[in-house]
Amino acid sequence: MTQAKAPTVPRHVAIVMDGNGRWAKARHRPRSFGHNAGRKAVREVIEACLREGVQALTLFAFSSENWQRPQDEVGALMGLFVRALDKEVDELHRHGVRLRFIGDLDAFDEALRERMHAAMTRTAGNDKLQVNIAVSYGGRWDIVQASRQAAATVARGELRVEQIDEARLGQWMSLAELPPLDLFIRTGGECRISNFLLWQVAYAELYFTDTLWPDFDQACLRRAIEDYARRERRYGRTGEQVAISS
Ligand code: FPP
């Protein structure tokens, strides 16, 4: 991984890309029009992260709960993911981006799964920026899958129950190999986590903005990073202790 330019730049940024539907509705267009416009914002933030020296960007593209949306919207989103994979992977690869998909990938049809795996394999050697796309992902799902791996390891006799602690369980969580999540952004005006990265968000700085996702551009990301740079991260210590140690 390349180093962040300065300690004020978050190493790992996660974004809940909310507001596509409302953006489309304001223009009297179907929700899928908003999701398509959201693709441009994805490009903008990836470019900005490359420029800023962010090491990892994790995007919430489709939650475990999104399967419950109307079938035509789910279908439109799947079509959009396929088109995005077909069109964007070359350019991401050229820019040194490593792509990863996290979530219950088995929930997708074989064609899409194959495209996701192909994109991951193709970009596996890149190290400028890691972009993680969370699909059919839920923070609770992630904790359950990590717990299952822990239980299976115990059942194989390779680990004792008393040896399971936060560090050990954390190794099985998605994205454990990356720098810890520093900055969690949600667009679209709602102030909630919505089951995204529940474990990983423990010490992240939270940033909520009313900007709808399709309008989120590089200047918006810069503002979020500037806000982050002003935060004092105490990790349970007092402000005085933090001042002494820094
Ligand atoms: C939430 O907005 C957004 C989604 C469920 C889909 C996110 C997908 C994209 C931004 C498309 C591009 C992504 C990739 C990775 C190519 P919403 O529909 O809940 O909006 P609303 O709250 O206004 O209804």
Coordinates of C-alpha atoms and ligand atoms in Angstrom, one line a residue:
M1 CA 0.0 0.0 0.0
T2 CA 1.2 3.5 -0.7
Q3 CA 1.4 5.9 2.2
A4 CA -1.2 8.6 2.9
K5 CA 0.3 12.1 2.1
A6 CA -0.2 13.4 5.6
P7 CA -1.7 12.1 8.8
T8 CA -4.7 14.4 8.2
V9 CA -5.7 12.3 5.2
P10 CA -7.9 9.4 6.2
R11 CA -6.3 6.1 5.3
H12 CA -9.6 4.3 4.7
V13 CA -12.9 6.0 3.7
A14 CA -16.3 4.4 3.5
I15 CA -19.4 5.9 1.9
V16 CA -23.1 5.2 2.1
M17 CA -24.1 6.5 -1.3
D18 CA -27.7 7.7 -0.5
G19 CA -30.0 9.9 -2.4
N20 CA -30.1 8.6 -5.9
G21 CA -33.9 8.0 -5.8
R22 CA -34.7 11.5 -4.6
W23 CA -32.3 13.1 -7.1
A24 CA -34.1 11.3 -9.9
K25 CA -37.6 12.1 -8.5
A26 CA -36.7 15.8 -8.4
R27 CA -36.1 15.5 -12.1
H28 CA -39.3 13.5 -12.7
R29 CA -37.3 10.5 -13.8
P30 CA -37.3 6.9 -12.7
R31 CA -35.0 5.8 -9.8
S32 CA -32.7 4.0 -12.1
F33 CA -31.9 7.3 -13.7
G34 CA -30.5 8.4 -10.3
H35 CA -28.5 5.2 -9.9
N36 CA -27.0 5.8 -13.3
A37 CA -26.1 9.4 -12.3
G38 CA -24.6 7.9 -9.1
R39 CA -22.0 6.1 -11.3
K40 CA -20.4 9.4 -12.2
A41 CA -20.1 10.3 -8.6
V42 CA -18.3 7.0 -8.0
R43 CA -15.8 8.0 -10.6
E44 CA -15.4 11.4 -9.0
V45 CA -14.6 10.1 -5.6
I46 CA -12.2 7.4 -6.9
E47 CA -10.2 10.2 -8.7
A48 CA -10.3 12.3 -5.6
C49 CA -9.1 9.5 -3.4
L50 CA -6.2 8.8 -5.8
R51 CA -5.2 12.4 -5.7
E52 CA -5.5 12.8 -1.9
G53 CA -3.5 9.7 -1.1
V54 CA -6.4 7.8 0.5
Q55 CA -5.4 4.1 0.6
A56 CA -8.8 2.4 0.7
L57 CA -12.3 3.4 -0.3
T58 CA -15.3 1.2 0.5
L59 CA -18.6 1.9 -1.2
F60 CA -22.0 0.6 -0.1
A61 CA -23.5 -0.3 -3.5
F62 CA -26.1 -2.8 -2.6
S63 CA -27.2 -3.9 0.9
S64 CA -28.4 -7.3 2.1
E65 CA -31.8 -5.5 2.5
N66 CA -31.8 -4.0 -1.0
W67 CA -33.1 -7.3 -2.5
Q68 CA -36.5 -6.3 -1.1
R69 CA -36.7 -3.3 -3.5
P70 CA -39.1 -3.6 -6.4
Q71 CA -37.9 -6.2 -8.9
D72 CA -37.4 -3.7 -11.7
E73 CA -35.2 -1.5 -9.6
V74 CA -33.1 -4.5 -8.5
G75 CA -32.8 -5.6 -12.1
A76 CA -31.8 -2.0 -13.2
L77 CA -29.1 -2.0 -10.5
M78 CA -27.7 -5.4 -11.5
G79 CA -27.6 -4.2 -15.2
L80 CA -25.8 -1.1 -14.0
F81 CA -23.2 -3.1 -12.1
V82 CA -22.6 -5.3 -15.2
R83 CA -22.2 -2.2 -17.4
A84 CA -19.9 -0.5 -14.9
L85 CA -17.7 -3.6 -14.7
D86 CA -17.5 -3.9 -18.4
K87 CA -16.7 -0.2 -19.0
E88 CA -14.7 1.0 -16.0
V89 CA -12.4 -1.9 -15.0
D90 CA -9.8 -1.1 -17.8
E91 CA -9.5 2.5 -16.7
L92 CA -9.4 1.6 -13.0
H93 CA -6.6 -0.9 -13.8
R94 CA -4.7 1.8 -15.7
H95 CA -4.8 4.0 -12.7
G96 CA -3.4 1.3 -10.4
V97 CA -6.7 0.7 -8.6
R98 CA -7.3 -2.7 -6.9
L99 CA -10.9 -3.7 -7.0
R100 CA -12.6 -5.9 -4.4
F101 CA -16.1 -7.0 -3.8
I102 CA -17.3 -7.8 -0.3
G103 CA -20.6 -9.3 0.8
D104 CA -22.5 -12.4 0.1
L105 CA -21.4 -12.8 -3.5
D106 CA -23.2 -16.2 -3.8
A107 CA -26.5 -14.2 -3.9
F108 CA -25.7 -13.0 -7.4
D109 CA -26.2 -14.8 -10.6
E110 CA -23.2 -16.7 -12.1
A111 CA -22.5 -14.2 -14.9
L112 CA -22.2 -11.3 -12.5
R113 CA -20.2 -13.3 -10.0
E114 CA -17.8 -14.3 -12.8
R115 CA -17.4 -10.6 -13.8
M116 CA -16.7 -9.6 -10.2
H117 CA -14.1 -12.3 -9.8
A118 CA -12.5 -11.5 -13.1
A119 CA -12.2 -7.8 -12.1
M120 CA -10.7 -8.8 -8.7
T121 CA -8.1 -11.1 -10.3
R122 CA -7.2 -8.6 -13.0
T123 CA -6.5 -5.8 -10.6
A124 CA -5.1 -7.9 -7.7
G125 CA -1.5 -6.6 -8.3
N126 CA -2.4 -2.9 -8.1
D127 CA -1.5 -0.8 -5.0
K128 CA -2.4 2.9 -5.6
L129 CA -5.8 2.6 -4.1
Q130 CA -8.0 -0.3 -3.0
V131 CA -11.7 0.2 -3.9
N132 CA -14.0 -2.2 -2.1
I133 CA -17.6 -2.4 -3.4
A134 CA -20.0 -3.8 -0.8
V135 CA -22.7 -5.8 -2.5
S136 CA -25.4 -7.9 -0.8
Y137 CA -23.5 -6.8 2.2
G138 CA -24.7 -6.1 5.8
G139 CA -22.6 -5.4 8.9
R140 CA -24.5 -8.1 10.8
W141 CA -23.9 -10.5 8.0
D142 CA -20.2 -9.8 8.3
I143 CA -20.2 -10.4 12.0
V144 CA -22.1 -13.7 11.5
Q145 CA -19.7 -14.9 8.8
A146 CA -16.7 -14.1 11.0
S147 CA -18.3 -15.9 13.9
R148 CA -18.9 -18.9 11.8
Q149 CA -15.3 -19.0 10.7
A150 CA -14.3 -18.8 14.4
A151 CA -16.7 -21.6 15.3
A152 CA -15.4 -23.8 12.5
T153 CA -11.8 -23.2 13.6
V154 CA -12.7 -24.2 17.1
A155 CA -14.6 -27.3 15.8
R156 CA -11.5 -28.4 13.9
G157 CA -9.6 -28.2 17.2
E158 CA -7.3 -25.4 15.9
L159 CA -8.4 -22.8 18.5
R160 CA -9.8 -22.8 22.0
V161 CA -13.0 -20.8 22.8
E162 CA -11.0 -18.7 25.4
Q163 CA -8.6 -17.6 22.6
I164 CA -11.4 -15.8 20.7
D165 CA -10.9 -12.1 21.5
E166 CA -11.6 -8.9 19.5
A167 CA -8.3 -9.1 17.6
R168 CA -8.8 -12.7 16.7
L169 CA -12.5 -12.3 15.6
G170 CA -11.5 -9.1 13.8
Q171 CA -9.2 -11.1 11.5
W172 CA -12.2 -12.8 10.0
M173 CA -14.1 -9.6 9.3
S174 CA -14.2 -8.2 5.8
L175 CA -11.4 -5.8 5.0
A176 CA -9.3 -6.9 8.1
E177 CA -6.2 -6.6 6.0
L178 CA -6.7 -2.9 5.3
P179 CA -6.0 0.1 7.4
P180 CA -8.7 0.7 10.0
L181 CA -11.7 2.7 8.8
D182 CA -11.0 6.4 9.5
L183 CA -13.8 8.3 7.9
F184 CA -17.4 7.1 7.4
I185 CA -19.4 9.4 5.1
R186 CA -23.2 9.2 4.4
T187 CA -24.8 11.4 1.7
G188 CA -28.5 12.1 1.3
G189 CA -29.3 13.7 4.7
E190 CA -30.0 10.6 6.8
C191 CA -27.9 10.2 10.0
R192 CA -27.6 6.5 10.4
I193 CA -25.3 3.6 9.7
S194 CA -27.9 1.3 8.1
N195 CA -26.1 -1.9 8.8
F196 CA -22.9 -0.9 6.9
L197 CA -19.5 -2.0 8.4
L198 CA -20.8 -2.3 12.0
W199 CA -17.7 -3.8 13.4
Q200 CA -15.2 -1.6 11.4
V201 CA -17.0 1.7 12.2
A202 CA -16.2 1.4 15.9
Y203 CA -13.6 4.3 16.0
A204 CA -14.3 5.9 12.6
E205 CA -15.2 9.6 12.4
L206 CA -18.7 10.0 11.1
Y207 CA -19.6 12.7 8.5
F208 CA -23.2 13.2 7.3
T209 CA -24.1 15.6 4.4
D210 CA -27.4 16.6 2.9
T211 CA -25.8 16.4 -0.6
L212 CA -27.6 13.7 -2.7
W213 CA -25.1 11.1 -4.0
P214 CA -25.2 12.1 -7.7
D215 CA -24.2 15.6 -6.7
F216 CA -21.3 14.5 -4.5
D217 CA -18.2 15.6 -6.3
Q218 CA -14.4 16.0 -5.6
A219 CA -15.0 19.3 -3.8
C220 CA -17.5 17.5 -1.5
L221 CA -14.9 14.8 -0.7
R222 CA -12.3 17.5 0.0
R223 CA -14.8 19.2 2.5
A224 CA -15.3 15.9 4.3
I225 CA -11.5 15.3 4.5
E226 CA -11.0 18.9 5.8
D227 CA -13.7 18.2 8.5
Y228 CA -12.0 14.9 9.4
A229 CA -8.6 16.7 9.7
R230 CA -10.1 18.9 12.4
R231 CA -11.4 16.1 14.6
E232 CA -9.6 14.9 17.7
R233 CA -9.4 11.2 17.8
R234 CA -9.2 10.0 21.4
Y235 CA -9.9 6.3 21.3
G236 CA -11.3 6.4 24.9
R237 CA -8.4 8.6 26.2
T238 CA -8.8 12.2 27.5
G239 CA -8.0 15.2 25.4
E240 CA -4.9 15.9 27.6
Q241 CA -3.5 12.4 27.1
V242 CA -3.9 12.7 23.4
A243 CA -2.1 16.1 23.4
I244 CA 0.9 14.6 25.4
S245 CA 1.2 11.6 23.1
S246 CA 1.0 13.6 19.8
Ligands
FPP1 C1 -29.1 4.5 -2.4 O1 -29.9 5.6 -2.9 C2 -28.3 3.9 -3.5 C3 -28.3 2.6 -3.9 C4 -29.1 1.6 -3.2 C5 -27.5 2.2 -5.0 C6 -26.1 2.7 -5.1 C7 -25.6 2.5 -6.4 C8 -24.9 3.4 -7.2 C9 -24.4 4.7 -6.7 C10 -24.6 3.0 -8.6 C11 -23.1 3.0 -8.9 C12 -22.3 2.1 -8.2 C13 -21.3 1.4 -8.7 C14 -20.4 0.6 -7.7 C15 -21.0 1.3 -10.1 P1 -31.5 5.4 -2.8 O2 -32.0 4.7 -4.0 O3 -31.9 4.8 -1.5 O4 -31.9 6.9 -2.8 P2 -33.2 7.6 -2.0 O5 -32.8 7.5 -0.5 O6 -33.2 9.0 -2.5 O7 -34.4 6.8 -2.4

